[in-house]
XYZ file of C-alpha atoms in Angstrom:
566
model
C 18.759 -45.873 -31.189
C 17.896 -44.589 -34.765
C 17.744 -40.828 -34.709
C 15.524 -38.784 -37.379
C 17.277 -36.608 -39.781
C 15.312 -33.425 -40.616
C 12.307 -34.228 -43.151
C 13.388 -31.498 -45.207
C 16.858 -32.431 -46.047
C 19.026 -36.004 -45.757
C 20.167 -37.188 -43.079
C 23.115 -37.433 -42.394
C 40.685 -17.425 -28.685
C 51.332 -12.649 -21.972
C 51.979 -9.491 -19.413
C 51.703 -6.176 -20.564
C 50.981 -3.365 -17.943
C 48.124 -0.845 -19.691
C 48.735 2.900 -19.172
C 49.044 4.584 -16.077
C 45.893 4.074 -13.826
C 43.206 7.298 -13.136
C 43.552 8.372 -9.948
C 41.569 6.525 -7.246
C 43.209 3.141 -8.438
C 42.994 1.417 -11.595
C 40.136 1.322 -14.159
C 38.381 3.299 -11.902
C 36.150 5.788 -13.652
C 36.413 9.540 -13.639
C 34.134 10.709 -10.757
C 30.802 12.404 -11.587
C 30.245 16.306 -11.448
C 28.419 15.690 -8.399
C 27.271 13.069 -5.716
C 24.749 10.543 -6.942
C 22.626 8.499 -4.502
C 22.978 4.789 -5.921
C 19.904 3.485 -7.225
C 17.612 1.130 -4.773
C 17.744 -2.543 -6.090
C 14.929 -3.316 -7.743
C 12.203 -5.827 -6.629
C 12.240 -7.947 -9.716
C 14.634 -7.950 -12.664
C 14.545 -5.465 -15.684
C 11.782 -6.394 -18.206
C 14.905 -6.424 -21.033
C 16.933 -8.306 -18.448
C 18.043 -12.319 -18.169
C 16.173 -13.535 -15.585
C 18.477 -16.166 -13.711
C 19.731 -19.974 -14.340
C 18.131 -23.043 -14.339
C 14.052 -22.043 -14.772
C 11.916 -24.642 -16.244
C 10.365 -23.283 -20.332
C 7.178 -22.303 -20.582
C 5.282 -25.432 -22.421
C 5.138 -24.833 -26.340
C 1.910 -24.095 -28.393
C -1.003 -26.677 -28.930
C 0.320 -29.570 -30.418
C 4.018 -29.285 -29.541
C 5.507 -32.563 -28.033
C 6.097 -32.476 -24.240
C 9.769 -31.836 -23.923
C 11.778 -34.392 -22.282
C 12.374 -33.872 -18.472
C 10.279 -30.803 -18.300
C 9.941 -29.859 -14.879
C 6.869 -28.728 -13.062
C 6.682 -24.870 -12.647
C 6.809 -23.296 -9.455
C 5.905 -20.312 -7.659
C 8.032 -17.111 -8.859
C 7.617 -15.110 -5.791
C 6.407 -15.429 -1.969
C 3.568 -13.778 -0.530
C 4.342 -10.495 0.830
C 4.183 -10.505 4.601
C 1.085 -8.654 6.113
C 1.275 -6.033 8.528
C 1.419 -6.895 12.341
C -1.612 -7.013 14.077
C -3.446 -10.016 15.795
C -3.205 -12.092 13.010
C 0.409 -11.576 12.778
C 1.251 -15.375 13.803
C -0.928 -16.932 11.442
C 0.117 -14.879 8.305
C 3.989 -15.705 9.291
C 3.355 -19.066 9.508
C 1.558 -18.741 6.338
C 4.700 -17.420 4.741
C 6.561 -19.992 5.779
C 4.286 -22.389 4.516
C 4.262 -21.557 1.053
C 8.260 -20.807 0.917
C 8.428 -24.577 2.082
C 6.112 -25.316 -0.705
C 8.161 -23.295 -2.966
C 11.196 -25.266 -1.751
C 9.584 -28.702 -2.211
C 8.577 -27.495 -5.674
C 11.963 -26.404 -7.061
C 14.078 -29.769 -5.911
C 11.140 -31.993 -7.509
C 11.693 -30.010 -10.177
C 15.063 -30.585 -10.585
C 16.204 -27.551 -12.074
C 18.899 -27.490 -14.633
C 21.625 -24.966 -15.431
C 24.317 -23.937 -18.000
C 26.284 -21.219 -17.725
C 28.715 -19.232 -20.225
C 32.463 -20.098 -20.566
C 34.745 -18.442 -18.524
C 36.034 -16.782 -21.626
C 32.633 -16.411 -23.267
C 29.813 -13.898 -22.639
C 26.569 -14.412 -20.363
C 23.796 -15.039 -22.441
C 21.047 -16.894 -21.805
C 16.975 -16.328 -22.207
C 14.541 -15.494 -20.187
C 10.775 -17.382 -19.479
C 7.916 -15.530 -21.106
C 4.719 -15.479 -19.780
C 3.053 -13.486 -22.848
C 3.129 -15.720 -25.351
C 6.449 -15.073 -27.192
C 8.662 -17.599 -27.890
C 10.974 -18.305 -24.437
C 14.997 -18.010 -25.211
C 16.566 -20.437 -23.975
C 18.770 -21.180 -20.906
C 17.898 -18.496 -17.927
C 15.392 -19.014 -15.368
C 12.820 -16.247 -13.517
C 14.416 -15.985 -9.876
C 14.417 -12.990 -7.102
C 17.057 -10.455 -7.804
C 19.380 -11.551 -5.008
C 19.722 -14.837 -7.580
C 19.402 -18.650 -6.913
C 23.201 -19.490 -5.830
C 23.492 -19.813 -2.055
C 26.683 -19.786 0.186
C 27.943 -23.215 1.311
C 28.174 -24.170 4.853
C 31.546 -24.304 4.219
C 33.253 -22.311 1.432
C 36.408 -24.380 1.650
C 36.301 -26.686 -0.796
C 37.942 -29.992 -1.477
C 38.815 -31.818 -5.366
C 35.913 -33.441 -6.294
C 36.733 -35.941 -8.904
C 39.094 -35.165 -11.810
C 39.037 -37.046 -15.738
C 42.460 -38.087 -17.400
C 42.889 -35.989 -20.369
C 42.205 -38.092 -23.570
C 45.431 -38.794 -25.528
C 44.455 -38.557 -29.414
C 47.560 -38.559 -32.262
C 46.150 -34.916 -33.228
C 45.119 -32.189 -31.481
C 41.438 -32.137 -31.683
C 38.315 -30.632 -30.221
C 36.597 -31.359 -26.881
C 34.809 -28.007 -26.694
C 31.330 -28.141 -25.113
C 30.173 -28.423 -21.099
C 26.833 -28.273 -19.201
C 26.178 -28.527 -15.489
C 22.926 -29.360 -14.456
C 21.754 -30.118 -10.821
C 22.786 -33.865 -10.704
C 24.930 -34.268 -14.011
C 28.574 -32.837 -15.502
C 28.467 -33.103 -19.036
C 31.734 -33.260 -21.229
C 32.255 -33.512 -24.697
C 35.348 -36.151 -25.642
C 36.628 -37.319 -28.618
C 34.195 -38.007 -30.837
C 31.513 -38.579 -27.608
C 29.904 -36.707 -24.766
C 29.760 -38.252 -21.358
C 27.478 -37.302 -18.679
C 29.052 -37.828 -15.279
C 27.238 -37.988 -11.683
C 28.332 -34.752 -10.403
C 28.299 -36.495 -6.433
C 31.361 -39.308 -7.682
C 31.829 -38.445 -10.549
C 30.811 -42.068 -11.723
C 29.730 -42.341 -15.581
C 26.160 -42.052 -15.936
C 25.515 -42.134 -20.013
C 27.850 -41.848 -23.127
C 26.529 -41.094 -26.408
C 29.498 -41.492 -29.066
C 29.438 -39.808 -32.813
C 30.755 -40.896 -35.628
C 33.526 -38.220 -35.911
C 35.261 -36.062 -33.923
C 33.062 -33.007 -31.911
C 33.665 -29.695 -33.929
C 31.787 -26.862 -32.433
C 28.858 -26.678 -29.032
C 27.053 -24.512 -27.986
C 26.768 -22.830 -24.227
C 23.071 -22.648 -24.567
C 20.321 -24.957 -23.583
C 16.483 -25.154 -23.705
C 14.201 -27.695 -23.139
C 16.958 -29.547 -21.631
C 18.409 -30.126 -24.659
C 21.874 -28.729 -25.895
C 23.737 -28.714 -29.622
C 26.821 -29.811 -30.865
C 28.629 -29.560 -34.340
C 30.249 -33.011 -35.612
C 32.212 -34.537 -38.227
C 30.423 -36.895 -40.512
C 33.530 -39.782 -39.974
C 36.806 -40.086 -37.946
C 40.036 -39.362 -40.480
C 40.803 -41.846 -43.508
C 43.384 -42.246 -45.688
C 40.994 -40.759 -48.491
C 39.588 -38.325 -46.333
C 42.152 -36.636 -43.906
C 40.089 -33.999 -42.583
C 36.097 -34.732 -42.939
C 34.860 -31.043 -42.645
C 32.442 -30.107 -39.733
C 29.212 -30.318 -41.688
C 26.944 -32.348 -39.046
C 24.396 -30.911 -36.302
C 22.817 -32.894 -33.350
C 20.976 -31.829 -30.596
C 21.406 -33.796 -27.360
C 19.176 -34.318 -24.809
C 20.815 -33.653 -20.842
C 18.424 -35.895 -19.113
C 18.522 -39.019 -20.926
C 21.831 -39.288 -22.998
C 19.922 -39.978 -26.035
C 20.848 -38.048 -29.353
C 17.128 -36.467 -30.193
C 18.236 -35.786 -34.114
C 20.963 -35.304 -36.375
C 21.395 -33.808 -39.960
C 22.958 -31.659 -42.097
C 22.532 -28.862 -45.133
C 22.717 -28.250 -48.355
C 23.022 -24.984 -50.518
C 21.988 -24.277 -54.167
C 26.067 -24.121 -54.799
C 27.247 -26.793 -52.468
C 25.363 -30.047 -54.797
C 25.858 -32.991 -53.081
C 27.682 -31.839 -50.509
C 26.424 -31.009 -46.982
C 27.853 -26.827 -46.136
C 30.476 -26.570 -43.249
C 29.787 -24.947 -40.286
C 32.117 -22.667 -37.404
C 29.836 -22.759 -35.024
C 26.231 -23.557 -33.748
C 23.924 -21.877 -31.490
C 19.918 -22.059 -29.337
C 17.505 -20.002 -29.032
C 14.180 -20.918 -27.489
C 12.863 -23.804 -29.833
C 15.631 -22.644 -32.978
C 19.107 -24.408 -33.519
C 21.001 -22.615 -35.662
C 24.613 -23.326 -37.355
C 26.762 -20.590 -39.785
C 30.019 -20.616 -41.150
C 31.755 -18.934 -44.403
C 28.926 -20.422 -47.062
C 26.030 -19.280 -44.967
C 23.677 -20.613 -42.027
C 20.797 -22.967 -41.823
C 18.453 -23.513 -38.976
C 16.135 -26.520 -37.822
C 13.541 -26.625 -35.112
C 14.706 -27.917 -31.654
C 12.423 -30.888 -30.871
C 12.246 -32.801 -34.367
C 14.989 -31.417 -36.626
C 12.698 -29.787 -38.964
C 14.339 -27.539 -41.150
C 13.573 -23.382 -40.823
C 15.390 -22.571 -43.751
C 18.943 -23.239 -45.295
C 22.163 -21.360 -46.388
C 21.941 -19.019 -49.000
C 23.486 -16.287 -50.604
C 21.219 -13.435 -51.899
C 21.710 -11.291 -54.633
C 23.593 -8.819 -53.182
C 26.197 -11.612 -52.228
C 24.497 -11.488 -48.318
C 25.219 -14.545 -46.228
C 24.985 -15.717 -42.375
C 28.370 -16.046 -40.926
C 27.419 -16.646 -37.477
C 24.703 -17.037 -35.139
C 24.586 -16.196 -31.139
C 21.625 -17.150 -29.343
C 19.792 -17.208 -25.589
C 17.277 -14.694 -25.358
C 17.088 -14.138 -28.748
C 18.679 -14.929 -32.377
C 21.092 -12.416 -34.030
C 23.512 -13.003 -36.863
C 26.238 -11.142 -38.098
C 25.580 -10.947 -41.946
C 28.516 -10.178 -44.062
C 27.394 -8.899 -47.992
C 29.890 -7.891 -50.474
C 33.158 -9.828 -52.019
C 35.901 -10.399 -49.980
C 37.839 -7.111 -50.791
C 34.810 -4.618 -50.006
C 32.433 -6.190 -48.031
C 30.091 -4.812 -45.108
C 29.048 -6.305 -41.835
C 25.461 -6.352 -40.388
C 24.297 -7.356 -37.211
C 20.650 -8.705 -36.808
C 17.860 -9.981 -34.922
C 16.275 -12.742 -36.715
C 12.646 -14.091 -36.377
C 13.950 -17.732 -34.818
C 11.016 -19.358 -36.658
C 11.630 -17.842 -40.371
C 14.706 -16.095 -40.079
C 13.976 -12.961 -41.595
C 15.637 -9.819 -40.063
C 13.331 -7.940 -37.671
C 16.299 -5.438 -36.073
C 19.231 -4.386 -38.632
C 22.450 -2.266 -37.693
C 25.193 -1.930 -40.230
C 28.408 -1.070 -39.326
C 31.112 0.382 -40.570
C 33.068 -0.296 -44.015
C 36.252 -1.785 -43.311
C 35.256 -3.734 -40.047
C 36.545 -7.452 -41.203
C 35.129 -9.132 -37.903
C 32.246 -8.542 -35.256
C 31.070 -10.886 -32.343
C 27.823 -10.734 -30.353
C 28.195 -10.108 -26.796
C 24.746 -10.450 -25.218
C 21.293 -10.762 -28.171
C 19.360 -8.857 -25.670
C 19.767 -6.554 -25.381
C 21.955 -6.430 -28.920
C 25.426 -5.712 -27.815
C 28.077 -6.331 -30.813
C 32.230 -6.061 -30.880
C 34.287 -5.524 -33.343
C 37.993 -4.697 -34.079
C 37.487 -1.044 -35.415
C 40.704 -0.055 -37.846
C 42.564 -2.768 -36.104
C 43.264 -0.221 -33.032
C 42.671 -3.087 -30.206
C 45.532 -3.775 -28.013
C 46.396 -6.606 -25.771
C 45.443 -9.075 -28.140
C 41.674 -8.731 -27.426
C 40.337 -8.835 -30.730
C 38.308 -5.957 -29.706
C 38.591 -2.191 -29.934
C 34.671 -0.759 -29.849
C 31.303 -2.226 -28.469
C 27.986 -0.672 -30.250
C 25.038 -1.533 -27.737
C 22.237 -1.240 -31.012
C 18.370 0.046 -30.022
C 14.987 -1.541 -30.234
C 14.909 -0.032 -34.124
C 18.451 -0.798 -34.858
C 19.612 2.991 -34.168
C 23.346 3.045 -32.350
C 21.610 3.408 -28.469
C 25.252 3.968 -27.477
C 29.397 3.065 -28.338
C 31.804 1.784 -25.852
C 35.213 2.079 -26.848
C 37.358 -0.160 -25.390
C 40.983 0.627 -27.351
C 43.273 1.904 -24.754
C 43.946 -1.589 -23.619
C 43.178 -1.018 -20.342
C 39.658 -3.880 -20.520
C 39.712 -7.255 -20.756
C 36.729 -8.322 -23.033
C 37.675 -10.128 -25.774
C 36.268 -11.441 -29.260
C 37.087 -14.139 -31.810
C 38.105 -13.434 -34.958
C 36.284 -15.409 -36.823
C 33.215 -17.285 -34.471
C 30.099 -14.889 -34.041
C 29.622 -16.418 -30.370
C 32.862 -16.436 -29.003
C 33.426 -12.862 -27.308
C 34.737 -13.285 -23.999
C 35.020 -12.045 -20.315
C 31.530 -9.477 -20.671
C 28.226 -10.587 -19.457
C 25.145 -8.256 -19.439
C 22.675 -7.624 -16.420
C 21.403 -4.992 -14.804
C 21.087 -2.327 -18.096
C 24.821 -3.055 -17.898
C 27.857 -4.708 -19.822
C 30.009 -6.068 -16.552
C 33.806 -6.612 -17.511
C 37.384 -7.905 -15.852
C 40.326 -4.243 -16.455
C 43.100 -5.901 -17.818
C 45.819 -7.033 -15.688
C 48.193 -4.963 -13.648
C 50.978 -4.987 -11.397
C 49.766 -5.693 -7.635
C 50.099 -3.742 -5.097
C 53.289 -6.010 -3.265
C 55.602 -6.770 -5.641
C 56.694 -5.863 -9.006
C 55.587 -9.453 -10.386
C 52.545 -9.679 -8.333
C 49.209 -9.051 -10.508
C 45.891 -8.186 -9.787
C 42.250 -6.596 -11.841
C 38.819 -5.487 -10.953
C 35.691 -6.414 -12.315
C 34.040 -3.215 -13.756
C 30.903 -2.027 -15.647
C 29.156 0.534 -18.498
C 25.948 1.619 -18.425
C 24.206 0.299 -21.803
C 21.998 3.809 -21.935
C 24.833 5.841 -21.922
C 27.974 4.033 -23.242
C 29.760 5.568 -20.046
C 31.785 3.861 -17.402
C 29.745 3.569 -14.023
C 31.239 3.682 -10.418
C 30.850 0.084 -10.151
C 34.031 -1.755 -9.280
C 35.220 -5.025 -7.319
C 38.541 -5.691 -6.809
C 40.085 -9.286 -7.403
C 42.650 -8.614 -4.395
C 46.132 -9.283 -4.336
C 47.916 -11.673 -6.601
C 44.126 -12.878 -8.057
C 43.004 -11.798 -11.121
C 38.976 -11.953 -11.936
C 36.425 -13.112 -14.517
C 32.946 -12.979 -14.809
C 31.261 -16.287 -15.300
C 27.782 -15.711 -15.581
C 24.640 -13.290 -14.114
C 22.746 -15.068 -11.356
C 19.591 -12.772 -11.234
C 21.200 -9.277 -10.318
C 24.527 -10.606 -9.255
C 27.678 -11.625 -11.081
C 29.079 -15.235 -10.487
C 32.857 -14.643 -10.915
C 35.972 -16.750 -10.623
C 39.156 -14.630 -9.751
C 41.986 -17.090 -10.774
C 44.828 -17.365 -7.650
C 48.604 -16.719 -7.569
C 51.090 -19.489 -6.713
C 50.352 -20.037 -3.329
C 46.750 -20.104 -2.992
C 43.664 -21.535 -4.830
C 41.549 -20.116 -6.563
C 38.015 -18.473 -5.796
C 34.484 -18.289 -7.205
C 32.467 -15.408 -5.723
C 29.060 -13.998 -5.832
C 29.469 -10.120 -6.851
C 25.611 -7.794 -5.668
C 24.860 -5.816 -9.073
C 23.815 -2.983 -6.971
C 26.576 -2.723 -4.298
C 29.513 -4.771 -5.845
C 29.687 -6.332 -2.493
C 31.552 -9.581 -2.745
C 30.242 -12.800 -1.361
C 32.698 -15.515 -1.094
C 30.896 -19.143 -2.431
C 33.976 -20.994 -2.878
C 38.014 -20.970 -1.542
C 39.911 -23.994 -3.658
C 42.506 -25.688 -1.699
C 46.240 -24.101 -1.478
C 48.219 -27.464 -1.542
C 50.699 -27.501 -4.613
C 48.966 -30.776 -5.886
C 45.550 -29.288 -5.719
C 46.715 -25.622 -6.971
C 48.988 -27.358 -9.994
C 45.885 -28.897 -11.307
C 43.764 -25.557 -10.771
C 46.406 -23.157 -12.595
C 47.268 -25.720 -15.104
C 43.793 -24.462 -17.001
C 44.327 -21.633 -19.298
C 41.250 -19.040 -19.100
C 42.075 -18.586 -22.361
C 41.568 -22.116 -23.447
C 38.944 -24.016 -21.356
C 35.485 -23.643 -20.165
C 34.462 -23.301 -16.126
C 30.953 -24.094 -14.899
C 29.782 -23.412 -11.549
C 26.387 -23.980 -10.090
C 25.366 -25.045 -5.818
C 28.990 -25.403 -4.477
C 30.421 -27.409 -7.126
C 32.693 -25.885 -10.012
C 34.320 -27.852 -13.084
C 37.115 -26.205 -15.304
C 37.645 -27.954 -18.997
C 39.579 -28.455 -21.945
C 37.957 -27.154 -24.881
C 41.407 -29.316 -26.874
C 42.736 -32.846 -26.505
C 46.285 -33.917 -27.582
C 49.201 -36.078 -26.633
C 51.528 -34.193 -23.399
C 54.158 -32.711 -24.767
C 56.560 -35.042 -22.774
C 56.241 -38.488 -21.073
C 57.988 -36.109 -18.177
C 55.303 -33.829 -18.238
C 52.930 -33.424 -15.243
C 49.310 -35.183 -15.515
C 46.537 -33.713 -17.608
C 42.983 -33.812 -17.377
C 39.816 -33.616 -19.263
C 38.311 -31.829 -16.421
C 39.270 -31.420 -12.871
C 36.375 -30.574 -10.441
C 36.076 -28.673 -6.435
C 32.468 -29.281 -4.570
C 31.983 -27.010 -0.766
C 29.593 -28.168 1.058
């Protein structure tokens, strides 16, 4: 299948015990001045909130192509039930009536979901019924979320993909879930795989080897980053210069293209990384960013340096499109974070931190939450010493300071996109403490997932424990709640639970089997290093790097390894 290139242009992240624990156990905050009743959950999410996974886009204006796969809408609430009286029967069966509707509507539908790494932030847009441009990847759902508890939480391996073996290490980053497929970026191919057998359902192969993905997807479709050609003698390393956007239902590779700048000539700019948001793909790296519009590849505009030496580094998208925008030369240069107009990119929102910050990452685009190294003060190897949650008009709202080593977020040093362990819900940034000695042994270790209030910059009460010998992550929101994994000790497997925004009451979805051959497989995924996706009883862990094992001794490695409850 030809694809289109743009018509604009050619074609083409060890132990260490923090400090002593605040009484009441630790990372738990400093109790208020005086009893506070907890707020009542709300009966619909947060206007500035993600709504949850897997809702179908709003259609685009007059004129815009259908999207492939576009699901039929359906109902975002039930109707209220009326009060008892003689009609009572009739109204409840009513109810019941159009939540079987509702029911019918959403597995026709076939709703699809992504969800952040592991070790990246939530994310994620929400559907817009005003107009505006939709973000991206998060569907409108009750509070309570869409992800239901399994008949049985005890899981069993699902299937499990032999770990490629090229000479070189290379990248495999890049994994989506959706309701019937498990899609996983190779060497230099993506596969989609039935997520019942795990038999192969499509493969769409590049030219080169996969460079850069991104989390995000709208309109079913999702972006990748791609070398132009696989190594040659005359060109070793082909740099990362290609963008295509893929689309999740089909297989098919919708476009793919590159950029020039008025310094590069000839040759196409590089790219770190690549990013959605709503119907705007958008790529950065050290000679700027470019951007092309979702459906056809049309390009928005192209990298650039202004004359105050201002260029995009990175992008992070979902619910909106910011940038971090470095100007200045290398030795005395500032950093600005921005909200972009996704059709134009022109700054609408503009906060400029500090001289002397060298780095900064993008937590969550909406609201804009940013992190950055401050003075090089973060400990733990984070990458991450301050968080500035920036207002409506680009005033500081509020600063989270994060430098005593005792959290767990992290950010990349040098990818926009790539700040880990933190999602945003609720008005708040949720987070894992960092990990600590356990309660029965000097080697056992343990965390709690924990919270600050994006008002205020303060640490709330909120506070779920990963118990003994587990140690837990967020993975994504799911309406009001937190889908988290808490990764298990030596003898047990590991968990994914459902975590109530309001209450921090825990809701077990998942228990992965304790056998050593099932648990070796589990643990042999670093957090650090690979990407977990869970959605409806099923959860797959990734590489995000392929290589030859280290020995012909050593144990098997996989690609992907993958638990379903039922």
């Amino acid at each position: 299948m030809s694809t289109p290139p743009p018509p604009s242009q050619p074609p083409s992240g060890g132990f260490g015990a923090p400090q002593d624990p605040p009484p009441g156990g630790f990372g738990a905050p400093v109790p208020p001045p005086a009893p506070q009743q907890p707020p009542a959950p709300p009966e619909q999410p947060p206007a500035d909130q993600p709504a949850a996974y897997g809702y179908p886009q709003q259609p685009g204006p007059a004129g815009t192509p259908p999207p492939f796969g576009q699901p039929p809408t359906v109902p975002q609430s039930f109707p209220a039930a009326a009060p008892a009286g003689g009609n009572e029967v009739r109204t409840q069966l009513l109810i019941v009536g159009a939540a079987l509707l509702a029911i019918v509507l959403i597995i026709g539908g076939g709703f699809w979901y992504t969800s952040g790494d592991g070790t990246d932030a939530g994310g994620g847009g929400r559907n817009t019924a005003d107009g505006k441009e939709p973000g991206g990847d998060k569907p409108q759902a009750g509070p309570a979320g869409s992800e239901k508890v399994p008949a049985n939480t005890k899981s069993k391996p699902l299937f499990n993909q032999p770990n490629p073996q090229p000479a070189e290490v290379v990248s495999v980053a890049g994994s989506w879930l959706t309701d019937t497929t498990y899609v996983k970026s190779d060497v230099a191919k993506v596969v989609g795989y039935n997520t019942v057998d795990g038999g192969k359902k499509w493969e769409l192969p590049f030219p080169g080897e996969l460079c850069g993905a991104t989390r995000h997807v709208s309109d079913n479709k999702t972006a990748v980053l791609f070398k132009p050609s696989l190594p040659t003698a005359e060109t070793k390393y082909p740099q990362c210069s290609e963008v295509g956007v893929i689309d999740l239902t089909t297989g098919k590779l919708v476009w793919s293209g590159n950029a020039k700048s008025a310094t590069s000539g000839d040759k196409p700019v590089a790219y770190n990384e690549v990013t959605i948001s709503g119907r705007t793909v958008a790529a950065a790296g050290v000679s700027g960013g470019a951007a092309w519009n979702l459906a056809d590849g049309a390009s928005l505009w192209l990298p650039k340096v202004d004359g105050e030496g201002c260029r995009d580094t990175g992008y992070a998208g979902g619910e909106a499109l910011a940038v971090i925008r470095k100007c200045g030369q290398s030795s005395d240069y500032t950093l600005h974070a921005q909200l972009l107009d996704p059709a134009t990119g022109a700054p609408t929102v503009s906060y400029k931190l500090a001289p002397g910050i060298e780095y900064a990452g993008i937590v969550s685009t909406k609201p804009l939450v940013v992190g950055a190294d401050v003075g090089k003060t973060a400990k733990n190897a984070t990458g991450l010493s301050d968080l500035f949650v920036v207002g409506p008009s680009g005033e500081l709202k509020a600063r989270i300071s994060l430098a005593d080593g005792t959290f767990a977020g992290k950010c990349a040093a040098t990818e926009v996109e790539k700040c880990s362990n933190m999602v945003v819900g609720n008005g708040k940034l949720y987070l894992p403490s960092y990990e600590h000695q356990g309660g029965s042994s000097a080697v056992s270790r343990t965390n709690e997932l924990l919270s600050f209030d994006l008002e205020t910059g303060k640490q709330t009460t909120d506070r779920a424990d990963a118990g003994e010998g587990h140690t837990i992550f967020p993975l994504r929101m799911d309406g009001s709640n937190i889908i988290a994994y808490k990764r298990p000790p030596y003898d047990k497997g590991g968990q994914v639970v459902s975590i109530d925004g309001t209450t921090m009451k825990e809701t077990v979805l998942m228990v992965n089997p304790a056998d050593k051959a099932s648990q070796r497989i589990e643990t042999a995924f670093s957090p650090e290093y690979s990407e977990y996706r869970y959605h409806d009883g099923k959860l797959f862990i990734s590489r995000t790097t392929a290589r030859k094992p280290y020995s012909d001794k050593s144990d098997p490695e996989y690609l992907f390894v993958s638990f379903t409850a039922s």
